[in-house]
mmCIF file of C-alpha atoms in Angstrom:
data_model
loop_
_atom_site.group_PDB
_atom_site.id
_atom_site.type_symbol
_atom_site.label_atom_id
_atom_site.label_comp_id
_atom_site.label_asym_id
_atom_site.label_seq_id
_atom_site.Cartn_x
_atom_site.Cartn_y
_atom_site.Cartn_z
ATOM 1 C CA MET A 1 11.029 -24.375 -5.829
ATOM 2 C CA SER A 2 13.251 -22.997 -2.612
ATOM 3 C CA PRO A 3 10.995 -20.057 -0.952
ATOM 4 C CA LEU A 4 13.035 -17.665 -2.043
ATOM 5 C CA ALA A 5 12.893 -18.324 -5.346
ATOM 6 C CA GLU A 6 8.956 -18.536 -4.606
ATOM 7 C CA VAL A 7 9.109 -15.254 -2.999
ATOM 8 C CA ALA A 8 10.274 -13.508 -6.325
ATOM 9 C CA TRP A 9 7.161 -15.064 -8.432
ATOM 10 C CA VAL A 10 4.411 -14.166 -6.430
ATOM 11 C CA PHE A 11 6.197 -10.910 -6.194
ATOM 12 C CA PHE A 12 6.951 -10.454 -9.394
ATOM 13 C CA LYS A 13 3.507 -11.555 -10.413
ATOM 14 C CA LEU A 14 1.737 -9.131 -7.729
ATOM 15 C CA GLY A 15 4.258 -5.899 -9.368
ATOM 16 C CA THR A 16 2.536 -7.011 -13.017
ATOM 17 C CA THR A 17 -0.878 -7.125 -12.158
ATOM 18 C CA ALA A 18 -1.755 -5.789 -9.219
ATOM 19 C CA PHE A 19 -3.835 -2.855 -10.460
ATOM 20 C CA GLY A 20 -6.511 -0.814 -7.825
ATOM 21 C CA GLY A 21 -4.111 0.952 -4.834
ATOM 22 C CA PRO A 22 -3.056 -0.274 -1.770
ATOM 23 C CA ALA A 23 -5.919 -1.752 -0.349
ATOM 24 C CA ALA A 24 -6.161 -3.880 -3.692
ATOM 25 C CA HIS A 25 -2.220 -4.922 -3.396
ATOM 26 C CA ILE A 26 -3.201 -6.514 0.424
ATOM 27 C CA ALA A 27 -6.534 -8.110 -0.882
ATOM 28 C CA MET A 28 -4.435 -9.397 -3.298
ATOM 29 C CA MET A 29 -1.227 -10.538 -1.057
ATOM 30 C CA ARG A 30 -3.375 -11.784 1.192
ATOM 31 C CA GLN A 31 -5.324 -14.373 -1.404
ATOM 32 C CA GLU A 32 -1.714 -15.185 -2.217
ATOM 33 C CA CYS A 33 0.506 -15.970 0.731
ATOM 34 C CA VAL A 34 -2.367 -16.815 3.317
ATOM 35 C CA VAL A 35 -5.253 -18.512 1.160
ATOM 36 C CA ARG A 36 -3.267 -20.271 -1.469
ATOM 37 C CA ARG A 37 0.272 -20.829 -0.072
ATOM 38 C CA GLN A 38 -0.653 -20.925 3.568
ATOM 39 C CA TRP A 39 3.529 -19.018 4.217
ATOM 40 C CA LEU A 40 1.390 -17.159 7.266
ATOM 41 C CA THR A 41 -2.340 -17.340 9.397
ATOM 42 C CA GLU A 42 -5.105 -15.035 8.570
ATOM 43 C CA ALA A 43 -4.116 -13.603 12.320
ATOM 44 C CA GLU A 44 -0.371 -13.207 10.847
ATOM 45 C CA PHE A 45 -1.368 -11.594 8.573
ATOM 46 C CA LEU A 46 -3.602 -8.549 10.248
ATOM 47 C CA ASP A 47 -1.120 -8.372 12.640
ATOM 48 C CA LEU A 48 1.284 -7.375 9.548
ATOM 49 C CA LEU A 49 -1.455 -5.529 8.242
ATOM 50 C CA GLY A 50 -1.974 -3.141 10.925
ATOM 51 C CA ALA A 51 2.217 -2.565 11.867
ATOM 52 C CA THR A 52 2.702 -1.179 8.704
ATOM 53 C CA ASN A 53 0.152 1.451 9.091
ATOM 54 C CA LEU A 54 1.763 3.152 11.296
ATOM 55 C CA LEU A 55 4.914 3.669 8.905
ATOM 56 C CA PRO A 56 4.908 6.307 6.998
ATOM 57 C CA GLY A 57 5.805 5.537 3.179
ATOM 58 C CA PRO A 58 3.703 3.511 0.276
ATOM 59 C CA ASN A 59 2.016 0.756 2.466
ATOM 60 C CA SER A 60 1.585 -2.213 -0.083
ATOM 61 C CA THR A 61 5.521 -2.164 -0.456
ATOM 62 C CA GLU A 62 5.728 -2.351 2.551
ATOM 63 C CA MET A 63 3.561 -5.208 3.332
ATOM 64 C CA ALA A 64 4.964 -6.882 0.399
ATOM 65 C CA ILE A 65 8.818 -6.563 2.386
ATOM 66 C CA HIS A 66 7.110 -8.160 5.107
ATOM 67 C CA LEU A 67 6.311 -11.251 3.497
ATOM 68 C CA GLY A 68 9.122 -11.376 1.795
ATOM 69 C CA LEU A 69 11.232 -11.331 5.371
ATOM 70 C CA ILE A 70 8.537 -14.053 6.827
ATOM 71 C CA ARG A 71 8.627 -16.737 3.921
ATOM 72 C CA ALA A 72 13.055 -15.495 2.984
ATOM 73 C CA GLY A 73 14.633 -14.216 5.932
ATOM 74 C CA TRP A 74 16.517 -11.222 4.587
ATOM 75 C CA PRO A 75 17.619 -12.580 1.395
ATOM 76 C CA GLY A 76 13.128 -12.760 1.153
ATOM 77 C CA LEU A 77 12.912 -8.546 2.392
ATOM 78 C CA VAL A 78 14.998 -7.811 -0.101
ATOM 79 C CA VAL A 79 14.075 -10.119 -3.215
ATOM 80 C CA ALA A 80 10.521 -9.264 -2.318
ATOM 81 C CA GLY A 81 10.909 -5.539 -2.710
ATOM 82 C CA LEU A 82 12.650 -5.377 -5.723
ATOM 83 C CA CYS A 83 9.944 -7.686 -7.361
ATOM 84 C CA PHE A 84 7.181 -6.031 -6.168
ATOM 85 C CA ILE A 85 8.524 -2.491 -7.548
ATOM 86 C CA VAL A 86 10.441 -2.949 -10.533
ATOM 87 C CA PRO A 87 7.933 -4.344 -13.368
ATOM 88 C CA ALA A 88 5.308 -1.382 -12.691
ATOM 89 C CA ALA A 89 9.037 0.523 -12.661
ATOM 90 C CA ALA A 90 9.607 -0.321 -15.699
ATOM 91 C CA LEU A 91 6.490 -0.046 -17.658
ATOM 92 C CA VAL A 92 6.050 3.759 -15.529
ATOM 93 C CA ILE A 93 9.421 4.050 -17.096
ATOM 94 C CA SER A 94 7.840 3.114 -21.276
ATOM 95 C CA LEU A 95 4.695 5.508 -20.904
ATOM 96 C CA GLY A 96 7.146 7.999 -19.692
ATOM 97 C CA TRP A 97 9.060 7.282 -22.714
ATOM 98 C CA LEU A 98 6.099 7.610 -25.084
ATOM 99 C CA TYR A 99 4.537 10.425 -23.442
ATOM 100 C CA GLN A 100 8.219 12.174 -24.314
ATOM 101 C CA ARG A 101 7.346 11.237 -27.491
ATOM 102 C CA PHE A 102 4.083 11.721 -28.297
ATOM 103 C CA GLY A 103 3.361 14.308 -25.629
ATOM 104 C CA HIS A 104 -0.189 12.059 -24.006
ATOM 105 C CA LEU A 105 -0.446 8.980 -22.434
ATOM 106 C CA PRO A 106 -1.862 5.746 -23.848
ATOM 107 C CA GLN A 107 -6.099 5.712 -23.901
ATOM 108 C CA LEU A 108 -5.597 3.283 -20.514
ATOM 109 C CA GLY A 109 -8.841 4.397 -19.299
ATOM 110 C CA ARG A 110 -11.332 2.370 -21.125
ATOM 111 C CA ALA A 111 -9.646 -1.365 -19.963
ATOM 112 C CA LEU A 112 -9.329 0.260 -16.481
ATOM 113 C CA VAL A 113 -13.641 0.596 -16.526
ATOM 114 C CA TRP A 114 -13.183 -3.033 -16.853
ATOM 115 C CA VAL A 115 -10.600 -3.291 -14.437
ATOM 116 C CA GLN A 116 -12.224 -2.219 -10.909
ATOM 117 C CA PRO A 117 -15.026 -2.958 -10.906
ATOM 118 C CA VAL A 118 -12.552 -6.489 -10.092
ATOM 119 C CA MET A 119 -9.995 -5.200 -7.821
ATOM 120 C CA ILE A 120 -13.424 -4.399 -5.311
ATOM 121 C CA ALA A 121 -14.371 -7.406 -5.587
ATOM 122 C CA VAL A 122 -11.278 -8.844 -4.407
ATOM 123 C CA VAL A 123 -11.062 -6.440 -1.983
ATOM 124 C CA ILE A 124 -14.425 -7.814 -0.380
ATOM 125 C CA GLN A 125 -12.974 -10.449 -0.404
ATOM 126 C CA ALA A 126 -9.703 -10.051 1.593
ATOM 127 C CA ILE A 127 -12.182 -7.865 4.358
ATOM 128 C CA SER A 128 -15.086 -10.992 5.244
ATOM 129 C CA GLY A 129 -11.978 -13.532 5.397
ATOM 130 C CA LEU A 130 -10.284 -10.970 7.644
ATOM 131 C CA LEU A 131 -13.395 -9.502 9.654
ATOM 132 C CA ARG A 132 -13.191 -12.618 11.922
ATOM 133 C CA PRO A 133 -9.623 -12.155 13.704
ATOM 134 C CA ALA A 134 -10.160 -8.618 13.548
ATOM 135 C CA ALA A 135 -13.671 -7.954 15.286
ATOM 136 C CA LYS A 136 -13.470 -11.602 18.069
ATOM 137 C CA THR A 137 -15.180 -9.413 20.677
ATOM 138 C CA ARG A 138 -17.785 -7.197 20.721
ATOM 139 C CA GLY A 139 -16.429 -4.374 21.978
ATOM 140 C CA LEU A 140 -13.394 -4.648 18.581
ATOM 141 C CA ALA A 141 -16.806 -5.185 16.224
ATOM 142 C CA LEU A 142 -17.757 -1.881 18.046
ATOM 143 C CA LEU A 143 -14.602 0.327 17.947
ATOM 144 C CA GLY A 144 -13.683 -0.769 14.469
ATOM 145 C CA GLY A 145 -17.294 0.512 13.225
ATOM 146 C CA LEU A 146 -16.743 3.266 15.381
ATOM 147 C CA ALA A 147 -13.240 3.607 12.535
ATOM 148 C CA LEU A 148 -14.816 2.939 9.963
ATOM 149 C CA ALA A 149 -17.935 5.774 11.264
ATOM 150 C CA LEU A 150 -15.060 8.243 11.880
ATOM 151 C CA ALA A 151 -12.944 7.034 8.417
ATOM 152 C CA LEU A 152 -15.833 7.854 6.041
ATOM 153 C CA ALA A 153 -16.853 10.889 7.981
ATOM 154 C CA GLY A 154 -12.402 12.507 6.941
ATOM 155 C CA ILE A 155 -10.545 11.623 10.196
ATOM 156 C CA ASP A 156 -7.316 11.602 9.742
ATOM 157 C CA GLU A 157 -6.067 7.930 9.795
ATOM 158 C CA LEU A 158 -3.093 8.060 12.337
ATOM 159 C CA VAL A 159 -5.801 9.334 14.033
ATOM 160 C CA LEU A 160 -7.749 6.903 13.688
ATOM 161 C CA LEU A 161 -4.987 3.609 13.692
ATOM 162 C CA PHE A 162 -3.089 5.298 17.120
ATOM 163 C CA GLY A 163 -6.593 6.327 18.671
ATOM 164 C CA ALA A 164 -7.846 3.303 18.406
ATOM 165 C CA GLY A 165 -4.509 0.935 19.722
ATOM 166 C CA LEU A 166 -4.758 3.405 22.392
ATOM 167 C CA TYR A 167 -7.558 3.472 23.880
ATOM 168 C CA TRP A 168 -8.356 -0.803 23.267
ATOM 169 C CA GLY A 169 -4.726 -0.702 25.131
ATOM 170 C CA THR A 170 -5.966 1.847 27.910
ATOM 171 C CA GLN A 171 -9.272 -0.244 28.111
ATOM 172 C CA HIS A 172 -7.147 -4.113 28.568
ATOM 173 C CA TRP A 173 -4.433 -2.765 30.474
ATOM 174 C CA ALA A 174 -7.751 -0.978 33.066
ATOM 175 C CA ARG A 175 -9.322 -4.563 33.188
ATOM 176 C CA GLN A 176 -5.976 -6.615 33.990
ATOM 177 C CA ALA A 177 -4.222 -3.680 36.390
ATOM 178 C CA LEU A 178 -0.689 -3.827 34.060
ATOM 179 C CA ARG A 179 0.833 -1.259 34.544
ATOM 180 C CA PRO A 180 1.428 -0.363 30.302
ATOM 181 C CA TRP A 181 4.625 2.036 30.104
ATOM 182 C CA LYS A 182 6.774 -0.956 28.435
ATOM 183 C CA SER A 183 4.403 -2.533 26.279
ATOM 184 C CA VAL A 184 3.718 0.355 24.853
ATOM 185 C CA ALA A 185 6.262 1.490 24.097
ATOM 186 C CA THR A 186 7.685 -1.533 22.589
ATOM 187 C CA LEU A 187 3.913 -1.419 19.718
ATOM 188 C CA TRP A 188 5.189 2.909 19.175
ATOM 189 C CA ALA A 189 8.877 2.114 18.430
ATOM 190 C CA SER A 190 7.235 -0.323 15.145
ATOM 191 C CA ALA A 191 6.287 3.440 14.620
ATOM 192 C CA GLY A 192 9.251 5.295 15.703
ATOM 193 C CA ALA A 193 10.409 6.404 12.802
ATOM 194 C CA LYS A 194 6.862 9.151 12.437
ATOM 195 C CA VAL A 195 9.495 11.000 15.422
ATOM 196 C CA ALA A 196 12.534 10.094 13.660
ATOM 197 C CA LEU A 197 12.416 9.864 10.496
ATOM 198 C CA PRO A 198 11.913 13.670 10.000
ATOM 199 C CA THR A 199 14.939 15.156 10.238
ATOM 200 C CA LEU A 200 15.500 13.526 7.090
ATOM 201 C CA MET A 201 13.241 16.826 6.096
ATOM 202 C CA THR A 202 16.337 18.710 6.817
ATOM 203 C CA LEU A 203 18.497 17.235 4.696
ATOM 204 C CA ALA A 204 16.298 17.487 1.405
ATOM 205 C CA PRO A 205 17.158 20.936 -0.661
ATOM 206 C CA SER A 206 14.622 23.584 0.464
ATOM 207 C CA GLY A 207 13.685 26.684 -0.973
ATOM 208 C CA PRO A 208 14.628 27.865 -5.161
ATOM 209 C CA MET A 209 16.744 24.471 -6.592
ATOM 210 C CA ALA A 210 18.221 24.037 -9.674
ATOM 211 C CA TYR A 211 17.392 20.639 -10.639
ATOM 212 C CA SER A 212 20.286 17.878 -10.150
ATOM 213 C CA LEU A 213 19.880 14.162 -9.596
ATOM 214 C CA SER A 214 21.163 14.591 -5.769
ATOM 215 C CA ALA A 215 18.389 17.388 -5.392
ATOM 216 C CA LEU A 216 15.937 15.028 -6.612
ATOM 217 C CA PHE A 217 17.044 11.947 -5.529
ATOM 218 C CA MET A 218 17.258 14.132 -1.525
ATOM 219 C CA PHE A 219 13.704 14.900 -2.039
ATOM 220 C CA PHE A 220 12.244 11.806 -2.814
ATOM 221 C CA LEU A 221 13.964 10.322 -0.004
ATOM 222 C CA LYS A 222 12.341 13.001 1.887
ATOM 223 C CA ILE A 223 9.027 11.497 0.886
ATOM 224 C CA GLY A 224 9.024 7.759 1.365
ATOM 225 C CA ALA A 225 11.208 8.413 4.985
ATOM 226 C CA VAL A 226 7.936 10.933 6.311
ATOM 227 C CA LEU A 227 5.129 10.521 3.836
ATOM 228 C CA TYR A 228 1.495 9.040 5.365
ATOM 229 C CA GLY A 229 -2.171 8.993 3.143
ATOM 230 C CA SER A 230 -2.302 8.152 -0.396
ATOM 231 C CA GLY A 231 -1.250 8.958 -3.929
ATOM 232 C CA TYR A 232 -3.235 12.321 -3.594
ATOM 233 C CA VAL A 233 -1.411 12.886 -0.101
ATOM 234 C CA LEU A 234 1.970 12.071 -2.682
ATOM 235 C CA LEU A 235 -0.492 15.002 -4.960
ATOM 236 C CA ALA A 236 -0.079 17.461 -2.382
ATOM 237 C CA PHE A 237 3.550 17.318 -1.489
ATOM 238 C CA LEU A 238 4.434 17.442 -5.156
ATOM 239 C CA GLN A 239 2.309 20.119 -6.185
ATOM 240 C CA ASP A 240 3.920 22.203 -3.487
ATOM 241 C CA ALA A 241 7.614 21.576 -4.386
ATOM 242 C CA LEU A 242 8.169 20.710 -7.788
ATOM 243 C CA VAL A 243 5.438 22.523 -9.686
ATOM 244 C CA ARG A 244 4.855 25.849 -6.969
ATOM 245 C CA ASP A 245 9.029 26.040 -5.026
ATOM 246 C CA TRP A 246 11.162 25.475 -8.196
ATOM 247 C CA GLY A 247 9.411 24.881 -11.209
ATOM 248 C CA TRP A 248 10.609 21.712 -12.673
ATOM 249 C CA LEU A 249 7.472 20.447 -14.229
ATOM 250 C CA THR A 250 3.864 22.210 -14.944
ATOM 251 C CA ALA A 251 0.864 21.737 -13.117
ATOM 252 C CA SER A 252 -0.448 19.571 -16.365
ATOM 253 C CA GLN A 253 2.546 17.058 -15.971
ATOM 254 C CA LEU A 254 2.586 16.856 -12.367
ATOM 255 C CA LEU A 255 -1.071 15.185 -12.595
ATOM 256 C CA ASP A 256 -0.429 13.015 -15.784
ATOM 257 C CA ALA A 257 2.404 11.512 -13.732
ATOM 258 C CA ILE A 258 -0.089 11.046 -10.829
ATOM 259 C CA THR A 259 -2.540 9.420 -13.259
ATOM 260 C CA VAL A 260 0.218 6.746 -14.399
ATOM 261 C CA GLY A 261 0.640 5.334 -10.300
ATOM 262 C CA GLN A 262 -2.653 5.038 -10.042
ATOM 263 C CA VAL A 263 -3.604 3.318 -13.065
ATOM 264 C CA THR A 264 -0.338 1.385 -13.831
ATOM 265 C CA PRO A 265 -0.030 -1.729 -11.575
ATOM 266 C CA GLY A 266 2.039 -2.206 -8.723
ATOM 267 C CA PRO A 267 3.520 0.741 -5.947
ATOM 268 C CA VAL A 268 1.369 4.058 -7.019
ATOM 269 C CA PHE A 269 4.680 5.864 -6.018
ATOM 270 C CA THR A 270 5.667 4.644 -8.658
ATOM 271 C CA THR A 271 4.714 8.254 -9.812
ATOM 272 C CA ALA A 272 8.318 9.173 -8.490
ATOM 273 C CA THR A 273 9.471 7.316 -11.667
ATOM 274 C CA PHE A 274 7.723 9.082 -13.981
ATOM 275 C CA VAL A 275 8.604 12.656 -12.685
ATOM 276 C CA GLY A 276 12.010 11.461 -12.161
ATOM 277 C CA TYR A 277 12.350 10.509 -16.504
ATOM 278 C CA LEU A 278 10.687 13.557 -16.975
ATOM 279 C CA LEU A 279 13.182 14.906 -15.854
ATOM 280 C CA GLY A 280 16.346 13.148 -16.071
ATOM 281 C CA GLY A 281 15.644 10.130 -18.543
ATOM 282 C CA LEU A 282 16.521 6.682 -17.430
ATOM 283 C CA PRO A 283 18.940 8.397 -14.774
ATOM 284 C CA GLY A 284 16.043 10.121 -13.272
ATOM 285 C CA ALA A 285 13.631 8.079 -13.018
ATOM 286 C CA GLY A 286 16.230 5.435 -11.412
ATOM 287 C CA TRP A 287 17.502 7.925 -8.895
ATOM 288 C CA ALA A 288 13.659 8.941 -7.346
ATOM 289 C CA THR A 289 12.803 5.205 -7.907
ATOM 290 C CA LEU A 290 15.317 4.202 -5.115
ATOM 291 C CA GLY A 291 14.842 7.625 -2.648
ATOM 292 C CA ILE A 292 10.499 6.987 -2.276
ATOM 293 C CA PHE A 293 11.419 2.988 -1.914
ATOM 294 C CA LEU A 294 14.905 3.001 -0.120
ATOM 295 C CA PRO A 295 13.124 3.944 3.561
ATOM 296 C CA SER A 296 10.517 1.122 2.916
ATOM 297 C CA PHE A 297 12.995 -1.558 3.009
ATOM 298 C CA VAL A 298 14.953 0.533 6.154
ATOM 299 C CA LEU A 299 11.897 0.269 8.148
ATOM 300 C CA VAL A 300 10.586 -2.909 7.397
ATOM 301 C CA ALA A 301 14.002 -4.603 8.409
ATOM 302 C CA LEU A 302 13.743 -2.381 11.416
ATOM 303 C CA SER A 303 10.484 -3.807 12.367
ATOM 304 C CA GLY A 304 9.809 -6.475 10.870
ATOM 305 C CA LYS A 305 10.957 -8.769 14.014
ATOM 306 C CA LEU A 306 8.961 -6.653 16.770
ATOM 307 C CA VAL A 307 5.602 -8.043 15.633
ATOM 308 C CA PRO A 308 5.513 -10.675 16.546
ATOM 309 C CA ARG A 309 7.126 -9.648 19.842
ATOM 310 C CA LEU A 310 3.647 -6.937 21.104
ATOM 311 C CA ARG A 311 1.155 -10.372 21.133
ATOM 312 C CA GLN A 312 3.924 -12.046 23.981
ATOM 313 C CA SER A 313 2.660 -8.907 26.245
ATOM 314 C CA PRO A 314 -0.871 -8.502 27.310
ATOM 315 C CA VAL A 315 -1.349 -4.198 26.772
ATOM 316 C CA ALA A 316 0.566 -4.084 23.968
ATOM 317 C CA SER A 317 -1.625 -7.478 22.071
ATOM 318 C CA ALA A 318 -4.409 -5.352 23.082
ATOM 319 C CA CYS A 319 -3.304 -2.268 21.715
ATOM 320 C CA LEU A 320 -2.532 -4.115 18.449
ATOM 321 C CA ASP A 321 -6.277 -5.741 18.263
ATOM 322 C CA GLY A 322 -7.323 -2.167 17.997
ATOM 323 C CA VAL A 323 -5.331 -1.116 15.617
ATOM 324 C CA ASN A 324 -6.433 -4.004 13.276
ATOM 325 C CA VAL A 325 -9.497 -3.531 13.211
ATOM 326 C CA ALA A 326 -9.084 0.109 12.520
ATOM 327 C CA SER A 327 -6.712 -1.406 9.987
ATOM 328 C CA LEU A 328 -9.362 -3.205 8.346
ATOM 329 C CA ALA A 329 -11.766 -0.185 9.124
ATOM 330 C CA LEU A 330 -9.679 1.605 6.390
ATOM 331 C CA MET A 331 -10.173 -0.360 3.720
ATOM 332 C CA GLY A 332 -13.509 -0.373 3.990
ATOM 333 C CA ALA A 333 -13.964 2.928 3.559
ATOM 334 C CA VAL A 334 -11.503 3.151 0.716
ATOM 335 C CA THR A 335 -14.118 0.292 -0.988
ATOM 336 C CA LEU A 336 -16.973 2.305 0.454
ATOM 337 C CA THR A 337 -15.621 5.229 -1.685
ATOM 338 C CA LEU A 338 -13.416 3.665 -4.914
ATOM 339 C CA GLY A 339 -16.824 1.804 -4.759
ATOM 340 C CA ALA A 340 -19.496 5.348 -4.799
ATOM 341 C CA GLN A 341 -16.824 6.718 -7.279
ATOM 342 C CA VAL A 342 -16.680 3.228 -10.002
ATOM 343 C CA LEU A 343 -19.812 1.161 -10.055
ATOM 344 C CA GLN A 344 -22.282 4.008 -11.218
ATOM 345 C CA THR A 345 -22.674 1.732 -15.011
ATOM 346 C CA PRO A 346 -25.310 -2.451 -14.758
ATOM 347 C CA LEU A 347 -21.621 -3.322 -17.046
ATOM 348 C CA SER A 348 -19.842 -2.381 -13.636
ATOM 349 C CA TRP A 349 -22.233 -3.493 -10.877
ATOM 350 C CA GLY A 350 -22.219 -6.831 -13.121
ATOM 351 C CA ILE A 351 -18.641 -6.928 -13.432
ATOM 352 C CA LEU A 352 -18.472 -6.765 -9.923
ATOM 353 C CA THR A 353 -20.917 -9.607 -9.413
ATOM 354 C CA ILE A 354 -19.975 -12.248 -11.439
ATOM 355 C CA SER A 355 -16.308 -11.381 -10.291
ATOM 356 C CA ALA A 356 -17.577 -12.454 -6.850
ATOM 357 C CA LEU A 357 -18.876 -14.792 -6.664
ATOM 358 C CA LEU A 358 -15.620 -16.610 -9.050
ATOM 359 C CA LEU A 359 -13.511 -15.407 -6.507
ATOM 360 C CA ILE A 360 -16.313 -16.629 -3.121
ATOM 361 C CA TYR A 361 -17.733 -20.214 -4.356
ATOM 362 C CA LEU A 362 -14.884 -21.350 -7.359
ATOM 363 C CA ARG A 363 -11.699 -19.201 -5.719
ATOM 364 C CA ILE A 364 -10.640 -18.511 -8.818
ATOM 365 C CA ASN A 365 -7.438 -16.597 -8.676
ATOM 366 C CA ALA A 366 -7.590 -13.186 -8.423
ATOM 367 C CA THR A 367 -4.702 -12.636 -11.212
ATOM 368 C CA TRP A 368 -6.573 -14.465 -14.265
ATOM 369 C CA LEU A 369 -10.103 -12.331 -12.799
ATOM 370 C CA ILE A 370 -7.329 -9.290 -13.608
ATOM 371 C CA ALA A 371 -6.279 -10.595 -16.978
ATOM 372 C CA LEU A 372 -9.360 -11.462 -17.950
ATOM 373 C CA SER A 373 -10.543 -7.774 -17.726
ATOM 374 C CA LEU A 374 -8.208 -6.275 -19.047
ATOM 375 C CA LEU A 375 -8.274 -8.629 -22.366
ATOM 376 C CA ALA A 376 -12.321 -7.852 -22.495
ATOM 377 C CA GLY A 377 -11.320 -4.009 -22.057
ATOM 378 C CA ALA A 378 -9.207 -3.662 -24.742
ATOM 379 C CA LEU A 379 -11.364 -5.477 -27.159
ATOM 380 C CA MET A 380 -14.581 -4.082 -25.892
ATOM 381 C CA GLY A 381 -13.090 -0.883 -25.706
#
């Protein structure tokens, strides 16, 4: 199989089976690309994760695009992103059709009762594998523990990422008596969109706005270019504009759209696809999907080649170490939060335990575990 075909297959499979949000998606990418196929090392994967967390937009989608670029060059960049996004978007469009026809969503919740503990086990396995290259010194381990505590306390993720990177880079500079400015500037260049891309805010319609495909596209292009955070942050953006200011959707429709993005495999930001379908059918779904994901391709194309260069500079490398350990802490915080919500019954604890044993000791492919859990949920529900 050629590298490009391999990229297409891996990310198509993930686009159809990767439930559970960005942390779970990244865990499955690690298993496919690092453990099974050895496209890159654990340390290289961790560097990509740290750099990706500094960019706005859907993190797991940007990670997929980065990995496609590494494996198959520029064609891989495009193919990985499309194969991860398109299957999920197609499923969301089908749910949008059912929603418009019957006025409610299919009953997905019962099946997800079986899937969610499996996804937590997958993330725990990924964290355990990434922990050694991330916390490679006692100082980094302590920094990661502090970042985890602050994340659980509700501190903004960007404050943690940039703060950990700047602190650890400054520590290294102080020890080595180096001038850090040029090196640190290289690191921040990978996140330069944080400053530059918000100018797209001025391109998006503001104030009362009648629906049109162009307004829909520009709105989601803005979100894809400037939004940090989870699907809940996306909910706040959509609530303010689409429900409160423009009246394009009702609050109930918006909550259903967020739910669809959360419970379907692939990128959570396919919420935009569902919204676009409700507003404009297939053309609306297409333009909304293109708008929210297009910035990810551009950001990875601009920053992808910078990540390996960071390791060539001692100070920039130290900054990246700090960002990496904070990224892993954020994954841990998400896992603990989700675990508190999901692991509330003996069944969920049993599924988690069995899944963890199968993943760690028998090295079962996570895709098979997810498929089996979905089947069990459908049969037992």
